Amino acid sequence: MTHQLDGKAAFITGGASGIGEATARRFAQEGARVVIADVADDLGRRVCEEIKQGGAKALYVHCDISTPDSVRQALEQAVERWGRLDIVFANAGIAGVWAPLEDMRPDEWEKTLRTNLEGAFLTLHFAIPYLKSAGGSIIVTSSVSGNRTFGQPGAAAYSTSKAGLVALTKMAALELARYGIRVNAVCPGGVPTRITDALESRNTEEIPLHVEMPEGNPALHQGVGQPEDIADVCLFLASDQSRHVSGVEIYVDGGASLLI
């Protein structure tokens, strides 16, 4: 049976959990050889082994996207193992610190931007040379936050990083089209993942942005998605079905961000 990603190799940052894990599993189901890149070594190795137990091919590599050498070495290991690179999912990121601008420390701001925005840049920077020979697909995880919604109190650093990722996506799409490389962004809405586990919130009650809908949330599934919902969109963007799609952001939130 033919699968959509047969013979292709995919590199996924943040692949040990959440959206990255769901996408790694989905790509593997469709025949891709996946590389799970993360700092959560135990989780990443577990996901990798489970994928292999299902009959697919997978590799786990330690990768800190905020460190250039770590990203470069992870991609080198990926290409050394599979001999090629076709799909890059720049997905890893942090929620960071949410606080009023006057309370947020410069180092807190810098860490969020360095991890989310510079981390995606580093992933693209080191992956592009491998993609140029045969083309491929780059997918970036942005968010509705910073692009269609701005109602999360204290999320200025996070939202700024996610808005910047859409700009990076569009610039890269035009720059890389001559090599047959497509670049697109997925913008999830509310999705339960581990990214909020390390979220630090401070004095956000001082920012009057809370909105309550008297009739409840009329969006699909009340606006709450699952990692698998994002993974299916990523499959479309990774596959030849999206061969003429580049430079776009796709909102995957059940329409919830249209409300506020």
JSON list of C-alpha atoms in Angstrom, two decimals, residues 69-224:
[
{"chain": "A", "resi": 69, "resn": "ASP", "atom": "CA", "xyz": [25.89, 23.70, 17.57]},
{"chain": "A", "resi": 70, "resn": "SER", "atom": "CA", "xyz": [23.18, 21.47, 19.01]},
{"chain": "A", "resi": 71, "resn": "VAL", "atom": "CA", "xyz": [20.86, 22.14, 16.06]},
{"chain": "A", "resi": 72, "resn": "ARG", "atom": "CA", "xyz": [23.64, 21.66, 13.52]},
{"chain": "A", "resi": 73, "resn": "GLN", "atom": "CA", "xyz": [24.75, 18.38, 15.07]},
{"chain": "A", "resi": 74, "resn": "ALA", "atom": "CA", "xyz": [21.19, 17.06, 15.31]},
{"chain": "A", "resi": 75, "resn": "LEU", "atom": "CA", "xyz": [20.59, 17.68, 11.62]},
{"chain": "A", "resi": 76, "resn": "GLU", "atom": "CA", "xyz": [23.92, 16.11, 10.74]},
{"chain": "A", "resi": 77, "resn": "GLN", "atom": "CA", "xyz": [22.91, 12.97, 12.63]},
{"chain": "A", "resi": 78, "resn": "ALA", "atom": "CA", "xyz": [19.54, 12.92, 10.87]},
{"chain": "A", "resi": 79, "resn": "VAL", "atom": "CA", "xyz": [21.02, 13.12, 7.39]},
{"chain": "A", "resi": 80, "resn": "GLU", "atom": "CA", "xyz": [23.77, 10.66, 8.26]},
{"chain": "A", "resi": 81, "resn": "ARG", "atom": "CA", "xyz": [21.16, 8.11, 9.34]},
{"chain": "A", "resi": 82, "resn": "TRP", "atom": "CA", "xyz": [18.64, 8.51, 6.52]},
{"chain": "A", "resi": 83, "resn": "GLY", "atom": "CA", "xyz": [20.84, 9.89, 3.75]},
{"chain": "A", "resi": 84, "resn": "ARG", "atom": "CA", "xyz": [18.44, 12.68, 2.91]},
{"chain": "A", "resi": 85, "resn": "LEU", "atom": "CA", "xyz": [16.12, 15.35, 4.30]},
{"chain": "A", "resi": 86, "resn": "ASP", "atom": "CA", "xyz": [12.71, 16.16, 2.84]},
{"chain": "A", "resi": 87, "resn": "ILE", "atom": "CA", "xyz": [10.57, 17.60, 5.64]},
{"chain": "A", "resi": 88, "resn": "VAL", "atom": "CA", "xyz": [11.50, 19.93, 8.48]},
{"chain": "A", "resi": 89, "resn": "PHE", "atom": "CA", "xyz": [8.99, 20.71, 11.22]},
{"chain": "A", "resi": 90, "resn": "ALA", "atom": "CA", "xyz": [10.29, 23.61, 13.33]},
{"chain": "A", "resi": 91, "resn": "ASN", "atom": "CA", "xyz": [7.90, 22.99, 16.17]},
{"chain": "A", "resi": 92, "resn": "ALA", "atom": "CA", "xyz": [9.77, 23.28, 19.47]},
{"chain": "A", "resi": 93, "resn": "GLY", "atom": "CA", "xyz": [9.06, 26.25, 21.69]},
{"chain": "A", "resi": 94, "resn": "ILE", "atom": "CA", "xyz": [8.28, 27.49, 25.17]},
{"chain": "A", "resi": 95, "resn": "ALA", "atom": "CA", "xyz": [5.49, 29.51, 26.73]},
{"chain": "A", "resi": 96, "resn": "GLY", "atom": "CA", "xyz": [8.01, 31.43, 28.80]},
{"chain": "A", "resi": 97, "resn": "VAL", "atom": "CA", "xyz": [7.04, 34.01, 31.38]},
{"chain": "A", "resi": 98, "resn": "TRP", "atom": "CA", "xyz": [3.73, 35.84, 31.15]},
{"chain": "A", "resi": 99, "resn": "ALA", "atom": "CA", "xyz": [3.80, 39.15, 32.98]},
{"chain": "A", "resi": 100, "resn": "PRO", "atom": "CA", "xyz": [3.07, 42.86, 32.44]},
{"chain": "A", "resi": 101, "resn": "LEU", "atom": "CA", "xyz": [5.74, 44.50, 30.30]},
{"chain": "A", "resi": 102, "resn": "GLU", "atom": "CA", "xyz": [6.97, 46.63, 33.17]},
{"chain": "A", "resi": 103, "resn": "ASP", "atom": "CA", "xyz": [7.39, 43.53, 35.35]},
{"chain": "A", "resi": 104, "resn": "MET", "atom": "CA", "xyz": [8.99, 41.26, 32.78]},
{"chain": "A", "resi": 105, "resn": "ARG", "atom": "CA", "xyz": [12.74, 41.06, 33.13]},
{"chain": "A", "resi": 106, "resn": "PRO", "atom": "CA", "xyz": [14.87, 41.55, 29.99]},
{"chain": "A", "resi": 107, "resn": "ASP", "atom": "CA", "xyz": [16.38, 38.08, 30.40]},
{"chain": "A", "resi": 108, "resn": "GLU", "atom": "CA", "xyz": [12.88, 36.54, 30.48]},
{"chain": "A", "resi": 109, "resn": "TRP", "atom": "CA", "xyz": [11.92, 38.35, 27.28]},
{"chain": "A", "resi": 110, "resn": "GLU", "atom": "CA", "xyz": [15.18, 37.34, 25.64]},
{"chain": "A", "resi": 111, "resn": "LYS", "atom": "CA", "xyz": [14.82, 33.65, 26.54]},
{"chain": "A", "resi": 112, "resn": "THR", "atom": "CA", "xyz": [11.37, 33.40, 24.95]},
{"chain": "A", "resi": 113, "resn": "LEU", "atom": "CA", "xyz": [12.46, 35.15, 21.77]},
{"chain": "A", "resi": 114, "resn": "ARG", "atom": "CA", "xyz": [15.72, 33.21, 21.60]},
{"chain": "A", "resi": 115, "resn": "THR", "atom": "CA", "xyz": [14.01, 29.85, 22.01]},
{"chain": "A", "resi": 116, "resn": "ASN", "atom": "CA", "xyz": [10.92, 30.36, 19.87]},
{"chain": "A", "resi": 117, "resn": "LEU", "atom": "CA", "xyz": [12.07, 32.71, 17.13]},
{"chain": "A", "resi": 118, "resn": "GLU", "atom": "CA", "xyz": [15.82, 32.22, 16.95]},
{"chain": "A", "resi": 119, "resn": "GLY", "atom": "CA", "xyz": [15.34, 28.50, 17.50]},
{"chain": "A", "resi": 120, "resn": "ALA", "atom": "CA", "xyz": [13.21, 28.26, 14.37]},
{"chain": "A", "resi": 121, "resn": "PHE", "atom": "CA", "xyz": [15.74, 30.37, 12.46]},
{"chain": "A", "resi": 122, "resn": "LEU", "atom": "CA", "xyz": [18.56, 28.05, 13.50]},
{"chain": "A", "resi": 123, "resn": "THR", "atom": "CA", "xyz": [16.53, 25.01, 12.44]},
{"chain": "A", "resi": 124, "resn": "LEU", "atom": "CA", "xyz": [15.91, 26.49, 9.00]},
{"chain": "A", "resi": 125, "resn": "HIS", "atom": "CA", "xyz": [19.46, 27.85, 8.72]},
{"chain": "A", "resi": 126, "resn": "PHE", "atom": "CA", "xyz": [21.10, 24.46, 9.19]},
{"chain": "A", "resi": 127, "resn": "ALA", "atom": "CA", "xyz": [18.43, 22.46, 7.33]},
{"chain": "A", "resi": 128, "resn": "ILE", "atom": "CA", "xyz": [18.27, 24.48, 4.10]},
{"chain": "A", "resi": 129, "resn": "PRO", "atom": "CA", "xyz": [21.54, 23.16, 2.61]},
{"chain": "A", "resi": 130, "resn": "TYR", "atom": "CA", "xyz": [20.21, 19.61, 2.88]},
{"chain": "A", "resi": 131, "resn": "LEU", "atom": "CA", "xyz": [16.85, 20.53, 1.33]},
{"chain": "A", "resi": 132, "resn": "LYS", "atom": "CA", "xyz": [18.18, 22.50, -1.63]},
{"chain": "A", "resi": 133, "resn": "SER", "atom": "CA", "xyz": [19.21, 19.53, -3.74]},
{"chain": "A", "resi": 134, "resn": "ALA", "atom": "CA", "xyz": [15.74, 17.99, -4.08]},
{"chain": "A", "resi": 135, "resn": "GLY", "atom": "CA", "xyz": [13.34, 20.52, -2.56]},
{"chain": "A", "resi": 136, "resn": "GLY", "atom": "CA", "xyz": [11.02, 19.75, 0.30]},
{"chain": "A", "resi": 137, "resn": "SER", "atom": "CA", "xyz": [8.66, 21.15, 2.88]},
{"chain": "A", "resi": 138, "resn": "ILE", "atom": "CA", "xyz": [9.34, 23.31, 5.92]},
{"chain": "A", "resi": 139, "resn": "ILE", "atom": "CA", "xyz": [6.58, 23.72, 8.49]},
{"chain": "A", "resi": 140, "resn": "VAL", "atom": "CA", "xyz": [6.78, 26.19, 11.36]},
{"chain": "A", "resi": 141, "resn": "THR", "atom": "CA", "xyz": [4.61, 26.10, 14.48]},
{"chain": "A", "resi": 142, "resn": "SER", "atom": "CA", "xyz": [3.33, 29.61, 15.13]},
{"chain": "A", "resi": 143, "resn": "SER", "atom": "CA", "xyz": [0.08, 30.32, 16.99]},
{"chain": "A", "resi": 144, "resn": "VAL", "atom": "CA", "xyz": [-3.17, 32.24, 16.80]},
{"chain": "A", "resi": 145, "resn": "SER", "atom": "CA", "xyz": [-1.61, 34.29, 19.59]},
{"chain": "A", "resi": 146, "resn": "GLY", "atom": "CA", "xyz": [0.15, 37.27, 18.08]},
{"chain": "A", "resi": 147, "resn": "ASN", "atom": "CA", "xyz": [-1.47, 36.73, 14.70]},
{"chain": "A", "resi": 148, "resn": "ARG", "atom": "CA", "xyz": [-5.25, 36.70, 15.22]},
{"chain": "A", "resi": 149, "resn": "THR", "atom": "CA", "xyz": [-5.70, 37.04, 18.98]},
{"chain": "A", "resi": 150, "resn": "PHE", "atom": "CA", "xyz": [-4.06, 39.34, 21.51]},
{"chain": "A", "resi": 151, "resn": "GLY", "atom": "CA", "xyz": [-6.18, 38.64, 24.57]},
{"chain": "A", "resi": 152, "resn": "GLN", "atom": "CA", "xyz": [-3.79, 36.59, 26.70]},
{"chain": "A", "resi": 153, "resn": "PRO", "atom": "CA", "xyz": [-2.71, 38.80, 29.62]},
{"chain": "A", "resi": 154, "resn": "GLY", "atom": "CA", "xyz": [1.05, 39.06, 29.94]},
{"chain": "A", "resi": 155, "resn": "ALA", "atom": "CA", "xyz": [1.87, 37.03, 26.82]},
{"chain": "A", "resi": 156, "resn": "ALA", "atom": "CA", "xyz": [3.72, 39.84, 25.04]},
{"chain": "A", "resi": 157, "resn": "ALA", "atom": "CA", "xyz": [6.98, 37.91, 24.62]},
{"chain": "A", "resi": 158, "resn": "TYR", "atom": "CA", "xyz": [5.24, 34.71, 23.54]},
{"chain": "A", "resi": 159, "resn": "SER", "atom": "CA", "xyz": [2.90, 36.50, 21.12]},
{"chain": "A", "resi": 160, "resn": "THR", "atom": "CA", "xyz": [5.75, 38.55, 19.65]},
{"chain": "A", "resi": 161, "resn": "SER", "atom": "CA", "xyz": [7.77, 35.41, 19.02]},
{"chain": "A", "resi": 162, "resn": "LYS", "atom": "CA", "xyz": [4.83, 33.69, 17.35]},
{"chain": "A", "resi": 163, "resn": "ALA", "atom": "CA", "xyz": [4.05, 36.71, 15.18]},
{"chain": "A", "resi": 164, "resn": "GLY", "atom": "CA", "xyz": [7.69, 36.81, 14.12]},
{"chain": "A", "resi": 165, "resn": "LEU", "atom": "CA", "xyz": [7.50, 33.18, 13.04]},
{"chain": "A", "resi": 166, "resn": "VAL", "atom": "CA", "xyz": [4.82, 34.01, 10.49]},
{"chain": "A", "resi": 167, "resn": "ALA", "atom": "CA", "xyz": [7.01, 36.76, 9.05]},
{"chain": "A", "resi": 168, "resn": "LEU", "atom": "CA", "xyz": [9.94, 34.33, 8.92]},
{"chain": "A", "resi": 169, "resn": "THR", "atom": "CA", "xyz": [7.73, 31.82, 7.12]},
{"chain": "A", "resi": 170, "resn": "LYS", "atom": "CA", "xyz": [6.72, 34.29, 4.44]},
{"chain": "A", "resi": 171, "resn": "MET", "atom": "CA", "xyz": [10.23, 35.60, 3.84]},
{"chain": "A", "resi": 172, "resn": "ALA", "atom": "CA", "xyz": [11.62, 32.07, 3.65]},
{"chain": "A", "resi": 173, "resn": "ALA", "atom": "CA", "xyz": [8.87, 30.96, 1.26]},
{"chain": "A", "resi": 174, "resn": "LEU", "atom": "CA", "xyz": [9.90, 33.54, -1.31]},
{"chain": "A", "resi": 175, "resn": "GLU", "atom": "CA", "xyz": [13.62, 33.06, -0.79]},
{"chain": "A", "resi": 176, "resn": "LEU", "atom": "CA", "xyz": [13.51, 29.28, -1.10]},
{"chain": "A", "resi": 177, "resn": "ALA", "atom": "CA", "xyz": [10.90, 28.76, -3.82]},
{"chain": "A", "resi": 178, "resn": "ARG", "atom": "CA", "xyz": [13.61, 28.61, -6.51]},
{"chain": "A", "resi": 179, "resn": "TYR", "atom": "CA", "xyz": [14.88, 25.43, -4.86]},
{"chain": "A", "resi": 180, "resn": "GLY", "atom": "CA", "xyz": [11.45, 23.82, -4.76]},
{"chain": "A", "resi": 181, "resn": "ILE", "atom": "CA", "xyz": [11.25, 24.31, -1.00]},
{"chain": "A", "resi": 182, "resn": "ARG", "atom": "CA", "xyz": [7.83, 25.18, 0.38]},
{"chain": "A", "resi": 183, "resn": "VAL", "atom": "CA", "xyz": [7.53, 26.99, 3.72]},
{"chain": "A", "resi": 184, "resn": "ASN", "atom": "CA", "xyz": [4.28, 27.26, 5.66]},
{"chain": "A", "resi": 185, "resn": "ALA", "atom": "CA", "xyz": [3.11, 27.84, 9.23]},
{"chain": "A", "resi": 186, "resn": "VAL", "atom": "CA", "xyz": [0.50, 26.18, 11.37]},
{"chain": "A", "resi": 187, "resn": "CYS", "atom": "CA", "xyz": [-1.21, 28.38, 13.96]},
{"chain": "A", "resi": 188, "resn": "PRO", "atom": "CA", "xyz": [-2.85, 26.25, 16.65]},
{"chain": "A", "resi": 189, "resn": "GLY", "atom": "CA", "xyz": [-5.39, 27.62, 19.06]},
{"chain": "A", "resi": 190, "resn": "GLY", "atom": "CA", "xyz": [-6.09, 25.96, 22.39]},
{"chain": "A", "resi": 191, "resn": "VAL", "atom": "CA", "xyz": [-4.38, 22.58, 22.44]},
{"chain": "A", "resi": 192, "resn": "PRO", "atom": "CA", "xyz": [-3.51, 20.67, 25.65]},
{"chain": "A", "resi": 193, "resn": "THR", "atom": "CA", "xyz": [0.26, 20.06, 25.57]},
{"chain": "A", "resi": 194, "resn": "ARG", "atom": "CA", "xyz": [3.22, 20.13, 27.95]},
{"chain": "A", "resi": 195, "resn": "ILE", "atom": "CA", "xyz": [4.22, 23.64, 26.84]},
{"chain": "A", "resi": 196, "resn": "THR", "atom": "CA", "xyz": [2.20, 25.20, 29.64]},
{"chain": "A", "resi": 197, "resn": "ASP", "atom": "CA", "xyz": [3.75, 22.99, 32.34]},
{"chain": "A", "resi": 198, "resn": "ALA", "atom": "CA", "xyz": [6.70, 25.34, 32.73]},
{"chain": "A", "resi": 199, "resn": "LEU", "atom": "CA", "xyz": [4.70, 28.53, 32.16]},
{"chain": "A", "resi": 200, "resn": "GLU", "atom": "CA", "xyz": [5.39, 31.16, 34.79]},
{"chain": "A", "resi": 201, "resn": "SER", "atom": "CA", "xyz": [2.62, 33.71, 35.23]},
{"chain": "A", "resi": 202, "resn": "ARG", "atom": "CA", "xyz": [3.22, 36.84, 37.30]},
{"chain": "A", "resi": 203, "resn": "ASN", "atom": "CA", "xyz": [0.87, 39.76, 38.06]},
{"chain": "A", "resi": 204, "resn": "THR", "atom": "CA", "xyz": [-1.25, 39.07, 34.97]},
{"chain": "A", "resi": 205, "resn": "GLU", "atom": "CA", "xyz": [-4.40, 39.88, 36.96]},
{"chain": "A", "resi": 206, "resn": "GLU", "atom": "CA", "xyz": [-3.32, 43.52, 36.66]},
{"chain": "A", "resi": 207, "resn": "ILE", "atom": "CA", "xyz": [-3.97, 43.41, 32.90]},
{"chain": "A", "resi": 208, "resn": "PRO", "atom": "CA", "xyz": [-7.74, 43.78, 32.21]},
{"chain": "A", "resi": 209, "resn": "LEU", "atom": "CA", "xyz": [-8.05, 41.53, 29.14]},
{"chain": "A", "resi": 210, "resn": "HIS", "atom": "CA", "xyz": [-10.36, 38.78, 30.40]},
{"chain": "A", "resi": 211, "resn": "VAL", "atom": "CA", "xyz": [-13.27, 38.10, 28.06]},
{"chain": "A", "resi": 212, "resn": "GLU", "atom": "CA", "xyz": [-16.16, 35.79, 28.97]},
{"chain": "A", "resi": 213, "resn": "MET", "atom": "CA", "xyz": [-18.70, 34.72, 26.36]},
{"chain": "A", "resi": 214, "resn": "PRO", "atom": "CA", "xyz": [-22.18, 34.64, 27.92]},
{"chain": "A", "resi": 215, "resn": "GLU", "atom": "CA", "xyz": [-23.43, 31.89, 25.60]},
{"chain": "A", "resi": 216, "resn": "GLY", "atom": "CA", "xyz": [-20.29, 29.78, 25.71]},
{"chain": "A", "resi": 217, "resn": "ASN", "atom": "CA", "xyz": [-17.84, 29.22, 22.87]},
{"chain": "A", "resi": 218, "resn": "PRO", "atom": "CA", "xyz": [-19.62, 28.52, 19.56]},
{"chain": "A", "resi": 219, "resn": "ALA", "atom": "CA", "xyz": [-16.44, 27.39, 17.76]},
{"chain": "A", "resi": 220, "resn": "LEU", "atom": "CA", "xyz": [-15.86, 23.78, 16.74]},
{"chain": "A", "resi": 221, "resn": "HIS", "atom": "CA", "xyz": [-15.28, 21.65, 19.85]},
{"chain": "A", "resi": 222, "resn": "GLN", "atom": "CA", "xyz": [-15.59, 24.85, 21.90]},
{"chain": "A", "resi": 223, "resn": "GLY", "atom": "CA", "xyz": [-12.28, 25.92, 20.42]},
{"chain": "A", "resi": 224, "resn": "VAL", "atom": "CA", "xyz": [-10.27, 23.13, 22.05]}
]
